[in-house]
mmCIF file of C-alpha atoms in Angstrom:
data_model
loop_
_atom_site.group_PDB
_atom_site.id
_atom_site.type_symbol
_atom_site.label_atom_id
_atom_site.label_comp_id
_atom_site.label_asym_id
_atom_site.label_seq_id
_atom_site.Cartn_x
_atom_site.Cartn_y
_atom_site.Cartn_z
ATOM 1 C CA MET A 1240 15.010 -65.467 72.402
ATOM 2 C CA LYS A 1241 15.740 -62.244 70.520
ATOM 3 C CA HIS A 1242 18.224 -60.719 70.896
ATOM 4 C CA HIS A 1243 19.669 -56.605 69.446
ATOM 5 C CA SER A 1244 21.288 -56.168 66.554
ATOM 6 C CA LYS A 1245 23.037 -54.139 64.572
ATOM 7 C CA THR A 1246 24.060 -54.699 61.002
ATOM 8 C CA THR A 1247 26.799 -52.562 58.878
ATOM 9 C CA PRO A 1248 27.297 -52.503 54.935
ATOM 10 C CA CYS A 1249 29.980 -54.878 54.500
ATOM 11 C CA ALA A 1250 32.846 -52.730 52.919
ATOM 12 C CA PRO A 1251 36.190 -51.475 53.287
ATOM 13 C CA CYS A 1252 35.340 -48.598 56.575
ATOM 14 C CA ASN A 1253 36.658 -47.660 60.464
ATOM 15 C CA PHE A 1254 33.446 -48.378 62.044
ATOM 16 C CA HIS A 1255 33.371 -48.197 65.746
ATOM 17 C CA LEU A 1256 33.100 -51.307 68.038
ATOM 18 C CA LEU A 1257 31.971 -51.859 71.477
ATOM 19 C CA ASN A 1258 34.680 -52.659 73.587
ATOM 20 C CA ILE A 1259 35.279 -53.494 76.864
ATOM 21 C CA ALA A 1260 39.250 -51.533 76.402
ATOM 22 C CA GLU A 1261 36.821 -48.572 76.486
ATOM 23 C CA LEU A 1262 34.405 -49.018 79.216
ATOM 24 C CA PRO A 1263 35.573 -46.005 81.284
ATOM 25 C CA PRO A 1264 38.397 -45.884 83.258
ATOM 26 C CA ASP A 1265 37.014 -45.798 86.769
ATOM 27 C CA LEU A 1266 34.366 -49.043 86.571
ATOM 28 C CA LYS A 1267 36.210 -51.420 88.910
ATOM 29 C CA LEU A 1268 35.910 -54.518 87.205
ATOM 30 C CA THR A 1269 37.475 -57.050 89.308
ATOM 31 C CA GLN A 1270 38.400 -60.049 87.267
ATOM 32 C CA THR A 1271 38.470 -60.517 83.874
ATOM 33 C CA LEU A 1272 39.630 -62.605 81.839
ATOM 34 C CA VAL A 1273 40.328 -62.719 77.850
ATOM 35 C CA PHE A 1274 40.645 -65.413 75.449
ATOM 36 C CA ASP A 1275 42.714 -63.770 72.398
ATOM 37 C CA PHE A 1276 46.095 -64.418 70.270
ATOM 38 C CA ALA A 1277 49.431 -63.755 71.393
ATOM 39 C CA GLY A 1278 47.914 -61.605 74.160
ATOM 40 C CA THR A 1279 47.884 -58.321 73.055
ATOM 41 C CA TRP A 1280 44.018 -57.638 74.135
ATOM 42 C CA ALA A 1281 44.603 -58.527 77.243
ATOM 43 C CA ILE A 1282 47.673 -56.090 77.183
ATOM 44 C CA GLU A 1283 45.342 -53.766 76.119
ATOM 45 C CA VAL A 1284 42.449 -54.254 78.670
ATOM 46 C CA ALA A 1285 44.852 -54.811 81.495
ATOM 47 C CA ASN A 1286 46.567 -50.655 80.367
ATOM 48 C CA THR A 1287 42.809 -49.051 79.985
ATOM 49 C CA HIS A 1288 41.058 -51.063 83.695
ATOM 50 C CA SER A 1289 43.589 -49.752 86.707
ATOM 51 C CA PHE A 1290 41.324 -51.922 88.664
ATOM 52 C CA SER A 1291 40.598 -54.830 87.154
ATOM 53 C CA ASP A 1292 42.820 -57.809 87.979
ATOM 54 C CA VAL A 1293 42.799 -59.494 84.363
ATOM 55 C CA LEU A 1294 44.142 -63.116 82.887
ATOM 56 C CA GLY A 1295 45.356 -63.432 79.523
ATOM 57 C CA VAL A 1296 44.681 -66.858 78.139
ATOM 58 C CA ASP A 1297 45.354 -68.630 74.822
ATOM 59 C CA ILE A 1298 45.916 -72.361 74.059
ATOM 60 C CA ASN A 1299 49.590 -72.016 72.863
ATOM 61 C CA TRP A 1300 51.392 -70.221 75.704
ATOM 62 C CA GLY A 1301 54.454 -70.010 73.001
ATOM 63 C CA MET A 1302 52.901 -67.997 71.045
ATOM 64 C CA MET A 1303 52.104 -65.014 73.812
ATOM 65 C CA THR A 1304 53.123 -62.349 74.691
ATOM 66 C CA HIS A 1305 53.459 -63.442 78.647
ATOM 67 C CA ASN A 1306 56.837 -61.454 79.282
ATOM 68 C CA THR A 1307 55.303 -57.572 78.677
ATOM 69 C CA ARG A 1308 54.210 -56.087 82.158
ATOM 70 C CA SER A 1309 50.765 -53.793 82.375
ATOM 71 C CA ARG A 1310 50.773 -50.609 83.111
ATOM 72 C CA TYR A 1311 49.461 -51.342 86.593
ATOM 73 C CA GLY A 1312 50.897 -54.693 87.689
ATOM 74 C CA ASN A 1313 47.460 -56.431 86.435
ATOM 75 C CA LEU A 1314 47.831 -58.779 83.966
ATOM 76 C CA ASP A 1315 48.677 -62.528 84.425
ATOM 77 C CA PHE A 1316 48.519 -64.988 81.433
ATOM 78 C CA ALA A 1317 47.960 -68.791 81.315
ATOM 79 C CA ALA A 1318 47.812 -71.660 78.371
ATOM 80 C CA VAL A 1319 44.340 -73.522 79.272
ATOM 81 C CA ASP A 1320 43.059 -76.076 76.625
ATOM 82 C CA VAL A 1321 39.876 -75.092 76.278
ATOM 83 C CA GLU A 1322 38.709 -78.717 75.232
ATOM 84 C CA GLU A 1323 39.114 -79.659 78.861
ATOM 85 C CA PRO A 1324 37.271 -78.212 81.419
ATOM 86 C CA LEU A 1325 38.547 -74.654 82.716
ATOM 87 C CA PRO A 1326 40.288 -75.050 85.918
ATOM 88 C CA TRP A 1327 38.554 -72.048 87.993
ATOM 89 C CA PRO A 1328 35.473 -72.422 89.721
ATOM 90 C CA ARG A 1329 32.084 -71.150 88.834
ATOM 91 C CA GLY A 1330 31.314 -67.535 88.849
ATOM 92 C CA SER A 1331 35.078 -66.148 89.660
ATOM 93 C CA PHE A 1332 34.987 -63.881 86.494
ATOM 94 C CA ASP A 1333 33.490 -60.120 85.561
ATOM 95 C CA VAL A 1334 34.281 -60.102 82.521
ATOM 96 C CA ILE A 1335 34.780 -62.449 80.248
ATOM 97 C CA HIS A 1336 35.931 -61.504 76.236
ATOM 98 C CA VAL A 1337 37.359 -64.158 73.513
ATOM 99 C CA LYS A 1338 38.507 -62.995 70.489
ATOM 100 C CA GLY A 1339 39.930 -64.324 66.829
ATOM 101 C CA LEU A 1340 39.894 -67.937 68.849
ATOM 102 C CA LEU A 1341 37.799 -69.083 66.240
ATOM 103 C CA LEU A 1342 40.969 -71.525 63.742
ATOM 104 C CA GLU A 1343 42.165 -72.594 67.426
ATOM 105 C CA ILE A 1344 39.280 -74.777 68.378
ATOM 106 C CA SER A 1345 36.771 -76.543 68.244
ATOM 107 C CA HIS A 1346 33.014 -77.100 69.430
ATOM 108 C CA TYR A 1347 32.622 -74.016 69.870
ATOM 109 C CA THR A 1348 29.306 -74.107 71.764
ATOM 110 C CA ARG A 1349 31.015 -75.765 74.786
ATOM 111 C CA LEU A 1350 33.476 -73.566 75.209
ATOM 112 C CA ILE A 1351 30.914 -70.491 75.515
ATOM 113 C CA GLU A 1352 28.921 -72.695 78.875
ATOM 114 C CA LYS A 1353 32.136 -74.058 79.840
ATOM 115 C CA LEU A 1354 32.492 -70.054 79.838
ATOM 116 C CA ALA A 1355 28.926 -69.366 80.961
ATOM 117 C CA MET A 1356 29.692 -71.420 84.193
ATOM 118 C CA VAL A 1357 32.919 -69.350 85.061
ATOM 119 C CA LEU A 1358 31.001 -65.434 84.518
ATOM 120 C CA ARG A 1359 29.473 -65.016 87.187
ATOM 121 C CA PRO A 1360 25.490 -63.559 87.090
ATOM 122 C CA GLY A 1361 24.815 -59.999 85.668
ATOM 123 C CA GLY A 1362 29.156 -60.629 84.330
ATOM 124 C CA LEU A 1363 29.801 -59.801 80.441
ATOM 125 C CA LEU A 1364 30.421 -61.899 78.186
ATOM 126 C CA ALA A 1365 31.953 -60.820 74.825
ATOM 127 C CA ILE A 1366 32.806 -62.184 71.979
ATOM 128 C CA VAL A 1367 34.102 -61.075 68.632
ATOM 129 C CA GLU A 1368 35.390 -63.987 65.446
ATOM 130 C CA ILE A 1369 35.424 -63.491 62.082
ATOM 131 C CA ASP A 1370 34.482 -65.425 58.440
ATOM 132 C CA PRO A 1371 37.136 -66.488 56.975
ATOM 133 C CA ASN A 1372 35.272 -66.179 53.660
ATOM 134 C CA HIS A 1373 36.470 -63.286 51.581
ATOM 135 C CA VAL A 1374 32.996 -61.045 49.968
ATOM 136 C CA SER A 1375 32.621 -58.958 47.763
ATOM 137 C CA ALA A 1376 32.019 -55.244 48.416
ATOM 138 C CA ASP A 1377 30.910 -54.885 45.101
ATOM 139 C CA GLY A 1378 29.278 -57.763 45.455
ATOM 140 C CA HIS A 1379 30.888 -59.292 42.090
ATOM 141 C CA GLN A 1380 31.244 -63.263 42.312
ATOM 142 C CA LEU A 1381 34.946 -64.122 44.369
ATOM 143 C CA PRO A 1382 37.557 -64.469 41.068
ATOM 144 C CA LYS A 1383 38.241 -68.084 41.055
ATOM 145 C CA CYS A 1384 41.800 -68.329 43.089
ATOM 146 C CA LEU A 1385 39.859 -66.828 45.693
ATOM 147 C CA ARG A 1386 37.103 -69.400 45.883
ATOM 148 C CA GLN A 1387 39.556 -72.196 45.960
ATOM 149 C CA TRP A 1388 41.032 -70.433 48.295
ATOM 150 C CA ASP A 1389 38.364 -70.502 50.615
ATOM 151 C CA ALA A 1390 37.051 -73.768 49.321
ATOM 152 C CA CYS A 1391 40.351 -76.249 50.890
ATOM 153 C CA VAL A 1392 40.402 -73.865 53.459
ATOM 154 C CA ARG A 1393 36.761 -74.954 54.450
ATOM 155 C CA SER A 1394 37.888 -78.144 54.127
ATOM 156 C CA ALA A 1395 41.110 -77.838 55.713
ATOM 157 C CA LEU A 1396 39.653 -76.301 59.251
ATOM 158 C CA GLY A 1397 36.249 -78.876 59.000
ATOM 159 C CA GLY A 1398 38.907 -81.483 59.267
ATOM 160 C CA ARG A 1399 39.462 -80.835 62.257
ATOM 161 C CA GLY A 1400 35.903 -79.718 63.477
ATOM 162 C CA VAL A 1401 36.506 -75.951 62.880
ATOM 163 C CA ASP A 1402 32.626 -74.807 61.701
ATOM 164 C CA ILE A 1403 33.485 -71.652 59.998
ATOM 165 C CA ASP A 1404 30.502 -70.647 59.598
ATOM 166 C CA PHE A 1405 29.794 -70.135 63.369
ATOM 167 C CA PRO A 1406 30.149 -66.096 63.532
ATOM 168 C CA SER A 1407 27.276 -65.751 62.075
ATOM 169 C CA ARG A 1408 25.836 -67.777 63.981
ATOM 170 C CA ILE A 1409 27.538 -67.121 67.924
ATOM 171 C CA GLY A 1410 24.624 -63.963 68.535
ATOM 172 C CA SER A 1411 21.288 -67.080 68.609
ATOM 173 C CA VAL A 1412 23.447 -70.115 70.276
ATOM 174 C CA ILE A 1413 24.439 -66.869 73.112
ATOM 175 C CA ALA A 1414 21.018 -66.081 72.725
ATOM 176 C CA ASN A 1415 19.432 -69.677 73.372
ATOM 177 C CA ALA A 1416 21.962 -70.734 76.401
ATOM 178 C CA GLY A 1417 19.622 -70.571 78.901
ATOM 179 C CA VAL A 1418 21.576 -68.967 80.896
ATOM 180 C CA PHE A 1419 22.410 -64.968 79.514
ATOM 181 C CA ALA A 1420 19.587 -62.147 79.578
ATOM 182 C CA SER A 1421 17.005 -61.772 76.766
ATOM 183 C CA ASN A 1422 18.304 -59.180 75.159
ATOM 184 C CA PRO A 1423 22.041 -60.044 73.921
ATOM 185 C CA TYR A 1424 23.883 -57.814 71.462
ATOM 186 C CA SER A 1425 25.218 -58.290 68.340
ATOM 187 C CA GLN A 1426 26.971 -56.657 64.961
ATOM 188 C CA TYR A 1427 29.233 -57.254 61.993
ATOM 189 C CA LEU A 1428 30.983 -55.143 59.903
ATOM 190 C CA GLY A 1429 32.954 -55.652 56.693
ATOM 191 C CA VAL A 1430 36.731 -55.665 57.413
ATOM 192 C CA PRO A 1431 39.445 -55.062 54.868
ATOM 193 C CA ALA A 1432 40.621 -58.433 53.496
ATOM 194 C CA SER A 1433 43.220 -57.040 50.650
ATOM 195 C CA SER A 1434 44.600 -54.440 50.682
ATOM 196 C CA HIS A 1435 46.196 -51.486 48.969
ATOM 197 C CA ILE A 1436 48.985 -49.933 51.166
ATOM 198 C CA SER A 1437 52.597 -51.417 51.082
ATOM 199 C CA ARG A 1438 54.529 -48.358 53.620
ATOM 200 C CA GLY A 1439 53.860 -47.130 56.930
ATOM 201 C CA ASP A 1440 53.282 -49.954 59.839
ATOM 202 C CA VAL A 1441 50.964 -52.088 60.856
ATOM 203 C CA ASN A 1442 48.576 -50.430 63.475
ATOM 204 C CA SER A 1443 48.789 -46.686 61.122
ATOM 205 C CA ALA A 1444 47.611 -48.944 58.817
ATOM 206 C CA ALA A 1445 45.009 -50.059 60.920
ATOM 207 C CA ARG A 1446 43.963 -47.560 63.031
ATOM 208 C CA SER A 1447 42.440 -45.886 59.391
ATOM 209 C CA GLY A 1448 40.718 -49.069 58.547
ATOM 210 C CA GLN A 1449 42.804 -50.142 55.632
ATOM 211 C CA ILE A 1450 44.876 -53.856 56.139
ATOM 212 C CA HIS A 1451 48.979 -53.023 55.740
ATOM 213 C CA HIS A 1452 50.300 -55.405 52.754
ATOM 214 C CA GLN A 1453 52.573 -57.165 55.429
ATOM 215 C CA LEU A 1454 49.930 -58.240 57.716
ATOM 216 C CA LEU A 1455 48.202 -59.460 54.321
ATOM 217 C CA ILE A 1456 50.685 -62.047 53.684
ATOM 218 C CA ALA A 1457 51.637 -63.810 56.865
ATOM 219 C CA ASN A 1458 47.665 -63.906 57.476
ATOM 220 C CA LEU A 1459 47.562 -66.395 54.173
ATOM 221 C CA ARG A 1460 50.989 -67.604 54.734
ATOM 222 C CA LYS A 1461 49.853 -69.441 57.880
ATOM 223 C CA THR A 1462 46.803 -69.765 56.804
ATOM 224 C CA PHE A 1463 48.343 -72.136 53.346
ATOM 225 C CA SER A 1464 51.109 -73.932 56.649
ATOM 226 C CA ALA A 1465 47.015 -75.103 57.835
ATOM 227 C CA LEU A 1466 46.340 -76.578 54.696
ATOM 228 C CA VAL A 1467 49.856 -78.170 53.421
ATOM 229 C CA GLU A 1468 49.262 -80.242 57.349
ATOM 230 C CA TYR A 1469 45.528 -80.854 55.489
ATOM 231 C CA GLY A 1470 47.431 -83.080 52.751
ATOM 232 C CA TYR A 1471 47.375 -80.367 50.046
ATOM 233 C CA ASN A 1472 49.889 -80.626 46.618
ATOM 234 C CA ARG A 1473 52.227 -77.377 48.171
ATOM 235 C CA PRO A 1474 52.936 -76.411 43.990
ATOM 236 C CA ASP A 1475 49.284 -76.128 43.763
ATOM 237 C CA LEU A 1476 48.335 -73.929 47.321
ATOM 238 C CA GLU A 1477 51.953 -71.844 46.204
ATOM 239 C CA ASP A 1478 49.755 -71.187 42.341
ATOM 240 C CA MET A 1479 46.869 -70.476 44.052
ATOM 241 C CA PHE A 1480 48.821 -68.373 46.744
ATOM 242 C CA SER A 1481 50.352 -66.384 44.383
ATOM 243 C CA SER A 1482 47.002 -65.701 42.216
ATOM 244 C CA CYS A 1483 44.822 -64.809 45.415
ATOM 245 C CA LEU A 1484 47.762 -62.363 46.458
ATOM 246 C CA ALA A 1485 47.685 -60.227 43.239
ATOM 247 C CA GLU A 1486 44.257 -60.349 43.638
ATOM 248 C CA LEU A 1487 44.545 -59.028 46.983
ATOM 249 C CA THR A 1488 46.376 -56.562 46.505
ATOM 250 C CA ASN A 1489 45.377 -55.039 42.837
ATOM 251 C CA PRO A 1490 44.266 -51.447 43.605
ATOM 252 C CA ASN A 1491 40.521 -51.515 42.875
ATOM 253 C CA ALA A 1492 39.769 -55.139 45.170
ATOM 254 C CA THR A 1493 37.439 -54.855 47.515
ATOM 255 C CA TYR A 1494 37.248 -57.410 49.546
ATOM 256 C CA VAL A 1495 36.264 -58.205 52.813
ATOM 257 C CA HIS A 1496 35.909 -60.624 55.753
ATOM 258 C CA ARG A 1497 32.400 -60.229 57.803
ATOM 259 C CA LEU A 1498 33.299 -59.496 61.498
ATOM 260 C CA TYR A 1499 30.606 -60.575 64.307
ATOM 261 C CA ALA A 1500 30.839 -59.452 67.892
ATOM 262 C CA VAL A 1501 27.954 -60.086 70.516
ATOM 263 C CA TYR A 1502 28.386 -59.120 73.746
ATOM 264 C CA ALA A 1503 26.125 -60.898 76.321
ATOM 265 C CA THR A 1504 24.797 -60.586 80.857
ATOM 266 C CA LYS A 1505 24.836 -64.260 82.584
ATOM 267 C CA ALA A 1506 20.786 -63.845 84.026
ATOM 268 C CA TYR A 1507 20.333 -64.279 87.429
ATOM 269 C CA GLN A 1508 18.727 -67.820 88.705
#
């Protein structure tokens, strides 16, 4: 099957991505399932669509902001082991959105198959994932420290069954699944992986199409912990971390990550 795609050159930018939070607010979605880290996206969807019952799901209950209430009282949270069969009947949801779970799960293709089962015919599946590899927006070769860092990430995540190259294949996997309409819409863009902003707040930086210095460090530290857990030598990683941070905060740096988004409707059988 063929699928439509829209590609955007990898460069730091404030690019508009189609997302379900920006669907017309009066669209009466009845059941919406949102898989995302910490539940923040589920809150935004619930606050935008007053007629939609939203269920925010993550694999780790402790990381979720499940004490937050939505504006309309239409939001619940759940922690679900996605490696097991999903705990909902077939056709339970009108919209399913998955955002940023690549590094948390293995066998992503199986997850898509499970999601297709609980999505009603005609329902919308939206998946947004980032390729964790660094890319030079100007086409130059990456410096040694970033090449080493990316290689370590690939090995560590691969040891957990995570395929970090999967984001680039989401569109073709969905198109060939046999249960979705033959025209899934896919797009990718480059999102900043280097930071020149150390003042202001994280959200303001994001709205300007940039990544805040504070968030950059937090993301690197999260990856650092995964590398230590995998067995890499901590002192060596600390040196690599410092070199990568210096490179990514260089005012002349133009590094990006590729973000892939795919939107597909389930076919009527």
